[in-house]
Amino acid sequence: MVLQRGRWCGICGTVAINSVKDADIVMSTVYRGDAKRNVDSSVVVKTKNFDLPVRTNKNGSFKIPSGTLVYTCFTSDFFVEDADVWRTEAWEMIRQRSDLHFLMITKRINRVMECLPVDWKDGYDNVTICCTVENQLCADNRLPVYRAIPIKHKIIICEPLLEEISLDAYNIGEWVEQVVAGGESGYEARICNFDWIMKLHDICLENNVSFWFKQTGSKFVKEGTLYTVKRQFQHSQARKAGINFK
């Protein structure tokens, strides 16, 4: 399972999305939308659409159709401590809707093992757990833990990419389905360098691992020149690089 394809629906801030372009737009505007509505995204709450995956229409069919990619916890982290009290309910829905694919992104990889359901075994077929690594220190601290956890589908998210990251020591071809890379957005964004992106791209090609250059970020350096990229062009400019693989 890779992030570039599929029909998306997020449990938190529920939006049905039919294209990758739309997914990029929604993912980058969730926090800004919360701010406009005076919603504190740092506060973890059980949303009104928490049980959307198991809701049905009047004819008994599920509101979320079979085959949908469910982007889980849009503005939070599925493994955040504040959500411990609800996670058992979430796992039950994930178990019940085995016809959906649930994708979650976490920086709390050290908490994953203690938060897995009792019947997890070597992982659910319909769950992808992604691990974020923004710099080499995060990679070195998180990836050994991530690799050891029994998960059927694994994706490394290098976003925001804040420095050059070497994945050479991690034999990604043996256990990673995809690497996603991108710069940081916002007025105070830190620089992302195209050379860093290409280093990740090249190791993915060497290991036959899918690679997705998702966005340039606001401050993007290429061939020694610093570009300020407006938010609405950050995803399209990344696509124009033509370096996505598989």
XYZ file of N, CA and C in Angstrom:
738
model
N 0.857 -1.192 0.000
C 0.000 0.000 0.000
C 0.892 1.240 0.000
N 0.654 2.147 -0.927
C 1.422 3.384 -0.979
C 0.468 4.567 -0.933
N 0.985 5.719 -0.515
C 0.132 6.866 -0.231
C -0.368 7.616 -1.458
N 0.170 7.371 -2.622
C -0.213 8.188 -3.771
C -1.550 7.793 -4.372
N -2.028 6.613 -4.068
C -3.229 6.142 -4.739
C -4.314 5.818 -3.737
N -5.569 5.798 -4.214
C -6.677 5.378 -3.368
C -7.657 6.486 -3.066
N -8.808 6.105 -2.543
C -9.832 7.064 -2.138
C -9.717 7.256 -0.641
N -9.637 8.500 -0.222
C -9.291 8.798 1.151
C -10.487 9.266 1.954
N -10.485 8.939 3.225
C -11.474 9.498 4.146
C -10.838 9.574 5.517
N -10.885 10.732 6.157
C -10.265 10.886 7.455
C -11.287 10.790 8.570
N -10.999 10.024 9.618
C -11.909 9.921 10.751
C -12.006 11.256 11.468
N -10.873 11.890 11.698
C -10.875 13.179 12.383
C -10.907 14.284 11.336
N -11.909 15.140 11.392
C -12.085 16.145 10.355
C -12.527 15.461 9.077
N -13.560 14.645 9.173
C -13.922 13.709 8.127
C -14.182 14.372 6.780
N -13.438 13.933 5.778
C -13.598 14.437 4.430
C -13.421 13.274 3.463
N -14.354 13.098 2.537
C -14.193 12.080 1.508
C -13.421 12.690 0.355
N -12.324 12.072 -0.010
C -11.417 12.638 -0.996
C -11.251 11.653 -2.142
N -11.348 12.141 -3.360
C -11.348 11.259 -4.507
C -10.088 11.319 -5.352
N -9.148 12.188 -5.012
C -7.927 12.260 -5.800
C -6.760 12.652 -4.912
N -5.554 12.314 -5.383
C -4.356 12.679 -4.629
C -4.230 14.186 -4.517
N -4.569 14.929 -5.583
C -4.491 16.386 -5.550
C -5.370 16.932 -4.433
N -6.591 16.435 -4.330
C -7.497 16.877 -3.272
C -6.954 16.491 -1.906
N -6.365 15.311 -1.805
C -5.807 14.870 -0.529
C -4.710 15.811 -0.073
N -3.834 16.226 -0.994
C -2.775 17.175 -0.656
C -3.368 18.462 -0.093
N -4.424 18.970 -0.742
C -5.028 20.230 -0.322
C -5.616 20.099 1.075
N -6.362 19.035 1.304
C -7.006 18.862 2.608
C -5.978 18.666 3.701
N -4.951 17.852 3.447
C -3.950 17.588 4.472
C -3.229 18.858 4.876
N -3.053 19.791 3.946
C -2.300 21.003 4.261
C -3.165 22.108 4.854
N -4.494 21.925 4.845
C -5.368 22.987 5.333
C -6.096 22.646 6.619
N -5.941 21.428 7.102
C -6.660 21.021 8.311
C -6.343 21.929 9.489
N -5.052 22.144 9.738
C -4.671 22.959 10.891
C -5.104 24.409 10.727
N -4.976 24.954 9.513
C -5.402 26.336 9.289
C -6.910 26.472 9.477
N -7.654 25.438 9.037
C -9.103 25.464 9.218
C -9.478 25.429 10.679
N -8.765 24.615 11.462
C -9.014 24.567 12.901
C -8.761 25.927 13.538
N -7.695 26.576 13.123
C -7.348 27.880 13.701
C -8.435 28.911 13.422
N -8.976 28.891 12.200
C -10.027 29.844 11.850
C -11.295 29.615 12.674
N -11.513 28.369 13.060
C -12.707 28.039 13.853
C -12.422 28.098 15.351
N -11.232 28.616 15.706
C -10.807 28.695 17.103
C -10.777 27.327 17.770
N -10.405 26.315 16.991
C -10.248 24.962 17.513
C -8.786 24.747 17.852
N -8.513 24.361 19.082
C -7.143 24.103 19.522
C -6.756 22.691 19.104
N -5.942 22.572 18.059
C -5.562 21.263 17.533
C -4.651 20.489 18.484
N -4.140 21.146 19.507
C -3.282 20.448 20.463
C -4.093 19.679 21.507
N -5.398 19.944 21.560
C -6.265 19.259 22.518
C -6.874 18.033 21.842
N -6.657 16.865 22.445
C -7.149 15.619 21.873
C -8.579 15.379 22.335
N -9.497 15.269 21.382
C -10.903 15.048 21.705
C -11.453 13.925 20.833
N -12.520 13.317 21.291
C -13.229 12.304 20.521
C -14.229 13.039 19.635
N -14.003 13.050 18.330
C -14.806 13.858 17.435
C -16.189 13.252 17.219
N -17.087 14.063 16.665
C -18.448 13.610 16.403
C -18.492 12.535 15.320
N -17.424 12.441 14.541
C -17.360 11.443 13.476
C -16.461 10.257 13.829
N -16.212 10.087 15.105
C -15.332 9.011 15.557
C -15.765 7.651 15.017
N -17.068 7.398 14.991
C -17.568 6.077 14.588
C -17.999 6.025 13.125
N -17.558 6.973 12.322
C -17.977 7.027 10.925
C -17.733 5.718 10.167
N -16.641 5.013 10.387
C -16.418 3.775 9.617
C -17.520 2.728 9.775
N -18.256 2.765 10.885
C -19.301 1.748 11.088
C -20.707 2.328 10.974
N -20.835 3.585 10.595
C -22.160 4.159 10.387
C -22.759 3.645 9.084
N -24.084 3.514 9.075
C -24.754 2.981 7.890
C -25.773 3.970 7.329
N -26.093 3.802 6.062
C -27.154 4.548 5.411
C -28.500 3.903 5.720
N -29.568 4.517 5.268
C -30.908 4.001 5.541
C -31.115 2.608 4.963
N -30.396 2.301 3.885
C -30.542 0.977 3.272
C -29.644 -0.083 3.900
N -28.932 0.315 4.965
C -28.088 -0.631 5.678
C -26.656 -0.696 5.195
N -26.351 -0.049 4.079
C -24.978 -0.049 3.582
C -24.126 0.918 4.400
N -22.846 0.662 4.454
C -21.946 1.538 5.201
C -21.781 2.873 4.483
N -21.686 3.945 5.273
C -21.480 5.273 4.693
C -20.120 5.356 3.986
N -19.110 4.714 4.535
C -17.813 4.652 3.872
C -17.765 3.359 3.070
N -17.694 3.450 1.747
C -17.751 2.236 0.924
C -16.506 1.373 1.036
N -16.684 0.113 0.746
C -15.581 -0.842 0.755
C -14.460 -0.366 -0.162
N -13.220 -0.576 0.276
C -12.059 -0.200 -0.523
C -11.514 1.175 -0.245
N -12.177 1.954 0.608
C -11.724 3.306 0.920
C -10.488 3.270 1.818
N -9.570 4.186 1.565
C -8.420 4.392 2.433
C -8.821 5.375 3.515
N -8.790 4.963 4.757
C -9.220 5.797 5.884
C -7.984 6.379 6.568
N -7.822 7.687 6.400
C -6.673 8.387 6.974
C -7.007 8.710 8.419
N -6.377 8.017 9.348
C -6.809 7.978 10.738
C -6.068 8.999 11.607
N -6.811 9.838 12.306
C -6.276 10.884 13.186
C -5.541 11.964 12.393
N -6.319 12.737 11.660
C -5.789 13.778 10.775
C -4.925 14.787 11.514
N -5.398 15.295 12.654
C -4.676 16.368 13.332
C -4.062 15.920 14.653
N -3.922 14.619 14.814
C -3.342 14.128 16.056
C -2.431 12.952 15.743
N -2.306 12.040 16.675
C -1.458 10.863 16.537
C -2.226 9.711 17.174
N -2.463 8.665 16.431
C -3.263 7.538 16.925
C -2.722 6.979 18.236
N -1.427 7.143 18.470
C -0.808 6.554 19.657
C -0.524 7.580 20.763
N -1.126 8.764 20.658
C -0.949 9.770 21.697
C -1.576 9.267 23.001
N -0.957 9.601 24.109
C -1.402 9.106 25.406
C -2.841 9.514 25.723
N -3.218 10.722 25.316
C -4.554 11.225 25.625
C -5.670 10.411 24.977
N -5.334 9.601 23.977
C -6.350 8.803 23.275
C -6.415 7.359 23.762
N -5.674 7.038 24.804
C -5.660 5.655 25.293
C -7.054 5.138 25.636
N -7.901 6.011 26.177
C -9.220 5.577 26.645
C -10.154 5.208 25.491
N -9.870 5.687 24.279
C -10.740 5.414 23.132
C -10.148 4.404 22.156
N -8.888 4.055 22.332
C -8.214 3.274 21.292
C -8.818 1.878 21.123
N -9.283 1.270 22.190
C -9.901 -0.054 22.064
C -11.120 -0.005 21.149
N -11.918 1.063 21.260
C -13.074 1.229 20.372
C -12.616 1.377 18.923
N -11.542 2.135 18.730
C -11.032 2.340 17.374
C -10.557 1.024 16.768
N -9.818 0.234 17.539
C -9.354 -1.059 17.030
C -10.532 -1.961 16.680
N -11.610 -1.903 17.454
C -12.785 -2.730 17.173
C -13.407 -2.334 15.826
N -13.487 -1.039 15.554
C -14.006 -0.596 14.257
C -13.091 -1.050 13.120
N -11.785 -0.936 13.332
C -10.815 -1.357 12.321
C -10.946 -2.854 12.056
N -11.160 -3.611 13.101
C -11.350 -5.057 12.971
C -12.643 -5.372 12.227
N -13.707 -4.645 12.565
C -15.006 -4.876 11.938
C -14.997 -4.519 10.459
N -14.311 -3.419 10.111
C -14.281 -2.968 8.717
C -12.981 -3.428 8.049
N -12.831 -4.724 7.945
C -11.631 -5.275 7.318
C -11.592 -4.994 5.818
N -12.710 -4.485 5.263
C -12.775 -4.135 3.845
C -12.248 -2.732 3.572
N -11.910 -1.982 4.619
C -11.292 -0.665 4.486
C -9.806 -0.790 4.803
N -9.025 0.206 4.364
C -7.617 0.221 4.753
C -7.363 1.462 5.605
N -6.894 1.249 6.815
C -6.661 2.331 7.769
C -5.181 2.684 7.787
N -4.903 3.979 7.625
C -3.526 4.451 7.613
C -3.329 5.453 8.738
N -2.290 5.241 9.520
C -1.989 6.142 10.640
C -0.506 6.515 10.614
N -0.224 7.760 10.968
C 1.143 8.278 10.975
C 1.508 8.632 12.414
N 2.677 8.173 12.866
C 3.050 8.434 14.257
C 4.527 8.799 14.399
N 4.798 9.648 15.380
C 6.173 9.862 15.820
C 6.408 9.140 17.146
N 5.332 8.579 17.689
C 5.403 7.878 18.976
C 5.597 6.382 18.760
N 6.602 6.037 17.974
C 6.806 4.639 17.616
C 7.134 3.788 18.837
N 7.681 4.409 19.867
C 8.006 3.664 21.084
C 6.767 3.217 21.853
N 5.603 3.798 21.548
C 4.365 3.438 22.236
C 3.540 2.381 21.485
N 3.916 2.088 20.271
C 3.061 1.261 19.429
C 2.821 -0.124 20.026
N 3.864 -0.802 20.451
C 3.708 -2.173 20.948
C 2.721 -2.258 22.105
N 2.776 -1.304 23.025
C 1.882 -1.356 24.178
C 0.450 -0.974 23.830
N 0.245 -0.415 22.637
C -1.082 0.038 22.235
C -1.770 -0.888 21.230
N -1.116 -1.956 20.827
C -1.703 -2.860 19.841
C -2.766 -3.755 20.478
N -3.779 -4.170 19.695
C -4.827 -5.045 20.238
C -4.293 -6.450 20.491
N -4.989 -7.201 21.325
C -4.499 -8.518 21.753
C -4.431 -9.517 20.599
N -5.232 -9.320 19.565
C -5.240 -10.262 18.443
C -4.402 -9.773 17.264
N -3.529 -8.837 17.503
C -2.723 -8.231 16.439
C -1.796 -9.228 15.763
N -1.161 -10.085 16.545
C -0.201 -11.082 16.055
C 0.885 -10.413 15.194
N 0.923 -10.734 13.888
C 1.936 -10.106 13.026
C 1.380 -8.928 12.252
N 0.231 -8.402 12.691
C -0.354 -7.207 12.087
C -1.662 -7.482 11.390
N -2.489 -6.441 11.272
C -3.730 -6.533 10.498
C -3.404 -6.250 9.028
N -4.031 -6.999 8.137
C -3.806 -6.781 6.710
C -4.275 -5.402 6.250
N -5.261 -4.829 6.965
C -5.868 -3.569 6.520
C -5.359 -2.351 7.284
N -4.166 -2.441 7.848
C -3.599 -1.316 8.601
C -2.170 -1.023 8.143
N -1.915 0.237 7.818
C -0.566 0.730 7.573
C -0.207 1.692 8.698
N 0.914 1.463 9.343
C 1.413 2.380 10.367
C 2.692 3.007 9.834
N 2.661 4.335 9.672
C 3.804 5.081 9.151
C 4.580 5.699 10.305
N 5.886 5.778 10.154
C 6.752 6.389 11.167
C 7.406 7.636 10.584
N 7.324 8.756 11.310
C 7.928 10.001 10.852
C 9.371 10.122 11.336
N 10.233 10.594 10.456
C 11.618 10.906 10.819
C 12.005 12.198 10.102
N 12.299 13.245 10.855
C 12.585 14.552 10.278
C 14.072 14.806 10.085
N 14.888 14.097 10.832
C 16.331 14.298 10.753
C 17.032 12.981 11.081
N 18.348 12.986 11.037
C 19.091 11.740 11.246
C 18.922 11.195 12.650
N 18.875 12.085 13.647
C 18.704 11.629 15.023
C 17.385 10.876 15.183
N 16.306 11.427 14.613
C 15.010 10.742 14.680
C 15.073 9.407 13.960
N 15.733 9.385 12.809
C 15.861 8.135 12.062
C 16.590 7.080 12.889
N 17.681 7.471 13.490
C 18.481 6.509 14.250
C 17.790 6.052 15.524
N 16.963 6.909 16.103
C 16.241 6.531 17.317
C 14.984 5.708 17.031
N 14.288 6.044 15.948
C 12.980 5.440 15.708
C 12.991 4.227 14.790
N 13.825 4.241 13.768
C 13.736 3.184 12.759
C 14.092 1.788 13.275
N 15.081 1.621 14.164
C 15.307 0.272 14.697
C 14.083 -0.256 15.462
N 13.425 0.626 16.199
C 12.210 0.237 16.912
C 11.099 -0.094 15.930
N 10.936 0.759 14.938
C 9.892 0.585 13.922
C 10.050 -0.742 13.183
N 11.268 -1.053 12.791
C 11.496 -2.291 12.043
C 11.124 -3.522 12.864
N 11.364 -3.464 14.150
C 11.140 -4.636 15.008
C 9.667 -4.895 15.301
N 8.811 -3.904 15.099
C 7.392 -4.065 15.416
C 6.696 -4.847 14.299
N 5.865 -5.842 14.648
C 5.145 -6.600 13.619
C 4.014 -5.772 13.010
N 4.253 -5.223 11.840
C 3.282 -4.404 11.109
C 3.317 -4.878 9.658
N 2.158 -5.135 9.071
C 2.115 -5.664 7.709
C 2.571 -4.635 6.670
N 2.228 -3.375 6.900
C 2.524 -2.326 5.924
C 3.235 -1.165 6.612
N 4.451 -0.853 6.141
C 5.256 0.187 6.787
C 5.706 1.234 5.766
N 5.563 2.508 6.142
C 5.987 3.631 5.322
C 6.786 4.602 6.189
N 7.924 5.035 5.698
C 8.726 6.041 6.394
C 8.351 7.414 5.849
N 8.003 8.341 6.741
C 7.614 9.694 6.358
C 8.725 10.663 6.759
N 9.452 11.178 5.777
C 10.505 12.169 6.035
C 9.940 13.551 5.705
N 9.055 14.013 6.553
C 8.370 15.287 6.334
C 7.909 15.867 7.667
N 8.301 17.085 8.008
C 9.188 17.938 7.218
C 10.628 17.427 7.250
N 11.256 17.401 6.105
C 12.651 16.978 5.998
C 13.535 18.165 6.348
N 14.264 18.062 7.457
C 15.003 19.207 7.990
C 16.508 19.132 7.759
N 16.989 17.985 7.314
C 18.405 17.835 7.010
C 18.592 16.579 6.172
N 19.785 16.372 5.687
C 20.064 15.150 4.938
C 19.923 13.941 5.861
N 19.225 12.926 5.388
C 19.042 11.692 6.157
C 19.597 10.523 5.355
N 20.417 9.727 5.994
C 20.918 8.500 5.377
C 20.128 7.307 5.909
N 19.564 6.540 4.988
C 18.862 5.304 5.353
C 19.687 4.073 4.995
N 20.956 4.290 4.674
C 21.808 3.209 4.191
C 21.902 2.041 5.174
N 21.861 2.332 6.458
C 22.076 1.286 7.461
C 20.829 0.451 7.732
N 19.705 0.779 7.100
C 18.444 0.171 7.522
C 17.835 -0.831 6.536
N 18.552 -1.161 5.461
C 18.096 -2.207 4.539
C 16.601 -2.074 4.227
N 16.200 -0.888 3.777
C 14.773 -0.603 3.630
C 14.075 -1.514 2.619
N 14.829 -2.074 1.689
C 14.224 -2.960 0.708
C 13.641 -4.225 1.312
N 14.045 -4.549 2.538
C 13.578 -5.770 3.188
C 12.267 -5.594 3.950
N 11.879 -4.322 4.249
C 10.727 -4.176 5.138
C 9.885 -2.914 4.943
N 10.314 -1.997 4.098
C 9.597 -0.737 3.901
C 8.889 -0.747 2.546
N 7.623 -0.332 2.505
C 6.878 -0.271 1.259
C 7.088 1.051 0.517
N 7.319 2.118 1.279
C 7.426 3.431 0.649
C 8.164 4.401 1.565
N 8.834 5.370 0.943
C 9.395 6.515 1.653
C 8.744 7.769 1.069
N 8.224 8.628 1.935
C 7.611 9.891 1.538
C 8.487 11.024 2.060
N 8.757 12.010 1.222
C 9.609 13.127 1.634
C 8.987 14.444 1.224
N 9.236 15.472 2.027
C 8.706 16.790 1.696
C 9.218 17.846 2.641
N 9.114 19.098 2.200
C 9.555 20.218 3.019
C 8.482 20.692 3.979
N 8.822 21.726 4.731
C 7.947 22.274 5.763
C 7.198 23.495 5.237
N 5.913 23.581 5.567
C 5.096 24.717 5.149
C 4.971 25.737 6.281
N 4.461 26.908 5.942
C 4.216 27.930 6.955
C 5.212 29.067 6.890
N 4.867 30.169 7.583
C 5.688 31.369 7.547
C 7.045 31.171 8.202
N 7.124 30.281 9.173
C 8.387 30.053 9.875
C 9.035 28.747 9.445
N 8.717 28.292 8.251
C 9.237 27.022 7.750
C 10.760 27.039 7.646
N 11.343 25.899 7.940
C 12.774 25.724 7.779
C 13.072 25.219 6.362
N 14.292 25.399 5.951
C 14.691 25.084 4.578
C 14.681 23.576 4.321
N 14.266 23.224 3.112
C 14.418 21.859 2.603
C 15.269 21.940 1.340
N 16.252 21.053 1.239
C 17.181 21.073 0.104
C 16.877 19.909 -0.838
N 16.820 20.204 -2.131
C 16.520 19.165 -3.127
C 17.544 18.032 -3.086
N 18.770 18.337 -2.703
C 19.794 17.281 -2.595
C 19.393 16.251 -1.553
N 18.769 16.698 -0.467
C 18.306 15.767 0.568
C 17.198 14.871 0.032
N 16.307 15.476 -0.757
C 15.219 14.715 -1.372
C 15.792 13.637 -2.289
N 16.761 14.028 -3.099
C 17.327 13.094 -4.068
C 18.103 11.965 -3.397
N 18.691 12.225 -2.256
C 19.391 11.154 -1.537
C 18.402 10.061 -1.134
N 17.241 10.467 -0.667
C 16.205 9.495 -0.303
C 15.655 8.808 -1.552
N 15.447 9.588 -2.601
C 14.975 9.028 -3.870
C 15.929 7.937 -4.371
N 17.221 8.224 -4.326
C 18.206 7.304 -4.892
C 18.261 5.990 -4.117
N 18.186 6.071 -2.795
C 18.244 4.822 -2.034
C 16.980 3.995 -2.235
N 15.857 4.675 -2.497
C 14.628 3.941 -2.799
C 14.758 3.205 -4.132
N 15.329 3.869 -5.128
C 15.541 3.214 -6.412
C 16.474 2.015 -6.270
N 17.518 2.186 -5.495
C 18.483 1.099 -5.300
C 17.837 -0.114 -4.645
N 16.840 0.133 -3.812
C 16.203 -0.955 -3.053
C 14.820 -1.331 -3.575
N 14.430 -0.725 -4.711
C 13.119 -1.003 -5.312
C 11.978 -0.711 -4.348
N 12.087 0.411 -3.644
C 11.071 0.866 -2.686
C 10.371 2.087 -3.270
N 9.061 2.133 -3.184
C 8.304 3.272 -3.693
C 8.765 4.574 -3.033
N 8.821 5.650 -3.840
C 9.226 6.961 -3.324
C 8.235 8.012 -3.787
N 7.846 8.882 -2.856
C 6.923 9.980 -3.183
C 7.488 11.293 -2.656
N 7.833 12.202 -3.569
C 8.213 13.566 -3.204
C 6.905 14.336 -3.091
N 6.443 14.582 -1.888
C 5.096 15.078 -1.656
C 4.963 16.584 -1.832
N 5.909 17.355 -1.270
C 5.817 18.804 -1.404
C 7.180 19.440 -1.190
N 7.363 20.612 -1.782
C 8.645 21.315 -1.654
C 8.818 21.957 -0.289
N 7.704 22.361 0.329
C 7.767 23.216 1.499
C 7.863 24.668 1.061
N 7.853 25.581 2.028
C 7.855 27.012 1.724
C 9.217 27.538 1.296
N 10.282 26.969 1.863
C 11.637 27.429 1.553
C 12.411 26.247 0.984
N 12.685 26.327 -0.302
C 13.233 25.172 -1.012
C 14.504 25.560 -1.745
N 15.565 24.821 -1.491
C 16.853 25.089 -2.120
C 17.115 24.044 -3.201
N 17.435 24.548 -4.399
C 17.820 23.659 -5.494
C 18.979 24.281 -6.243
N 20.050 23.495 -6.384
C 21.261 23.941 -7.072
C 21.768 25.264 -6.512
N 21.713 25.386 -5.187
C 22.267 26.551 -4.515
C 21.367 27.766 -4.455
N 20.208 27.716 -5.080
C 19.282 28.848 -5.083
C 18.125 28.583 -4.126
N 17.798 29.558 -3.280
C 16.683 29.442 -2.338
C 15.419 29.995 -2.991
N 14.400 29.163 -3.056
C 13.112 29.561 -3.610
C 12.081 29.646 -2.499
N 11.272 30.706 -2.517
C 10.123 30.804 -1.627
C 8.906 30.354 -2.431
N 8.311 29.240 -2.022
C 7.227 28.620 -2.793
C 5.907 28.851 -2.068
N 4.963 29.472 -2.743
C 3.652 29.692 -2.139
C 2.973 28.360 -1.866
N 2.162 28.351 -0.824
C 1.553 27.109 -0.366
C 0.810 26.369 -1.481
N 0.083 27.115 -2.311
C -0.742 26.456 -3.324
C 0.073 25.787 -4.429
N 1.393 26.067 -4.472
C 2.228 25.476 -5.516
C 3.197 24.417 -4.981
N 3.215 24.199 -3.681
C 4.230 23.316 -3.107
C 4.084 21.859 -3.550
N 2.843 21.398 -3.696
C 2.634 20.020 -4.135
C 2.847 19.877 -5.642
N 2.346 20.842 -6.396
C 2.482 20.754 -7.851
C 3.941 20.871 -8.278
N 4.714 21.719 -7.595
C 6.126 21.852 -7.934
C 6.881 20.562 -7.638
N 6.482 19.887 -6.565
C 7.111 18.596 -6.256
C 6.798 17.569 -7.345
N 5.546 17.558 -7.795
C 5.179 16.615 -8.855
C 5.949 16.897 -10.142
N 6.176 18.190 -10.432
C 6.873 18.561 -11.663
C 8.327 18.081 -11.672
N 8.859 17.788 -10.495
C 10.228 17.266 -10.448
C 10.322 15.921 -11.146
N 9.217 15.190 -11.196
C 9.181 13.924 -11.921
C 10.042 12.823 -11.343
N 10.180 12.810 -10.015
C 11.077 11.818 -9.405
C 10.334 10.775 -8.587
N 8.989 10.801 -8.602
C 8.255 9.764 -7.889
C 8.537 8.405 -8.526
N 8.567 7.380 -7.687
C 8.941 6.041 -8.156
C 7.920 5.031 -7.675
N 7.422 4.230 -8.583
C 6.442 3.177 -8.310
C 5.145 3.770 -7.786
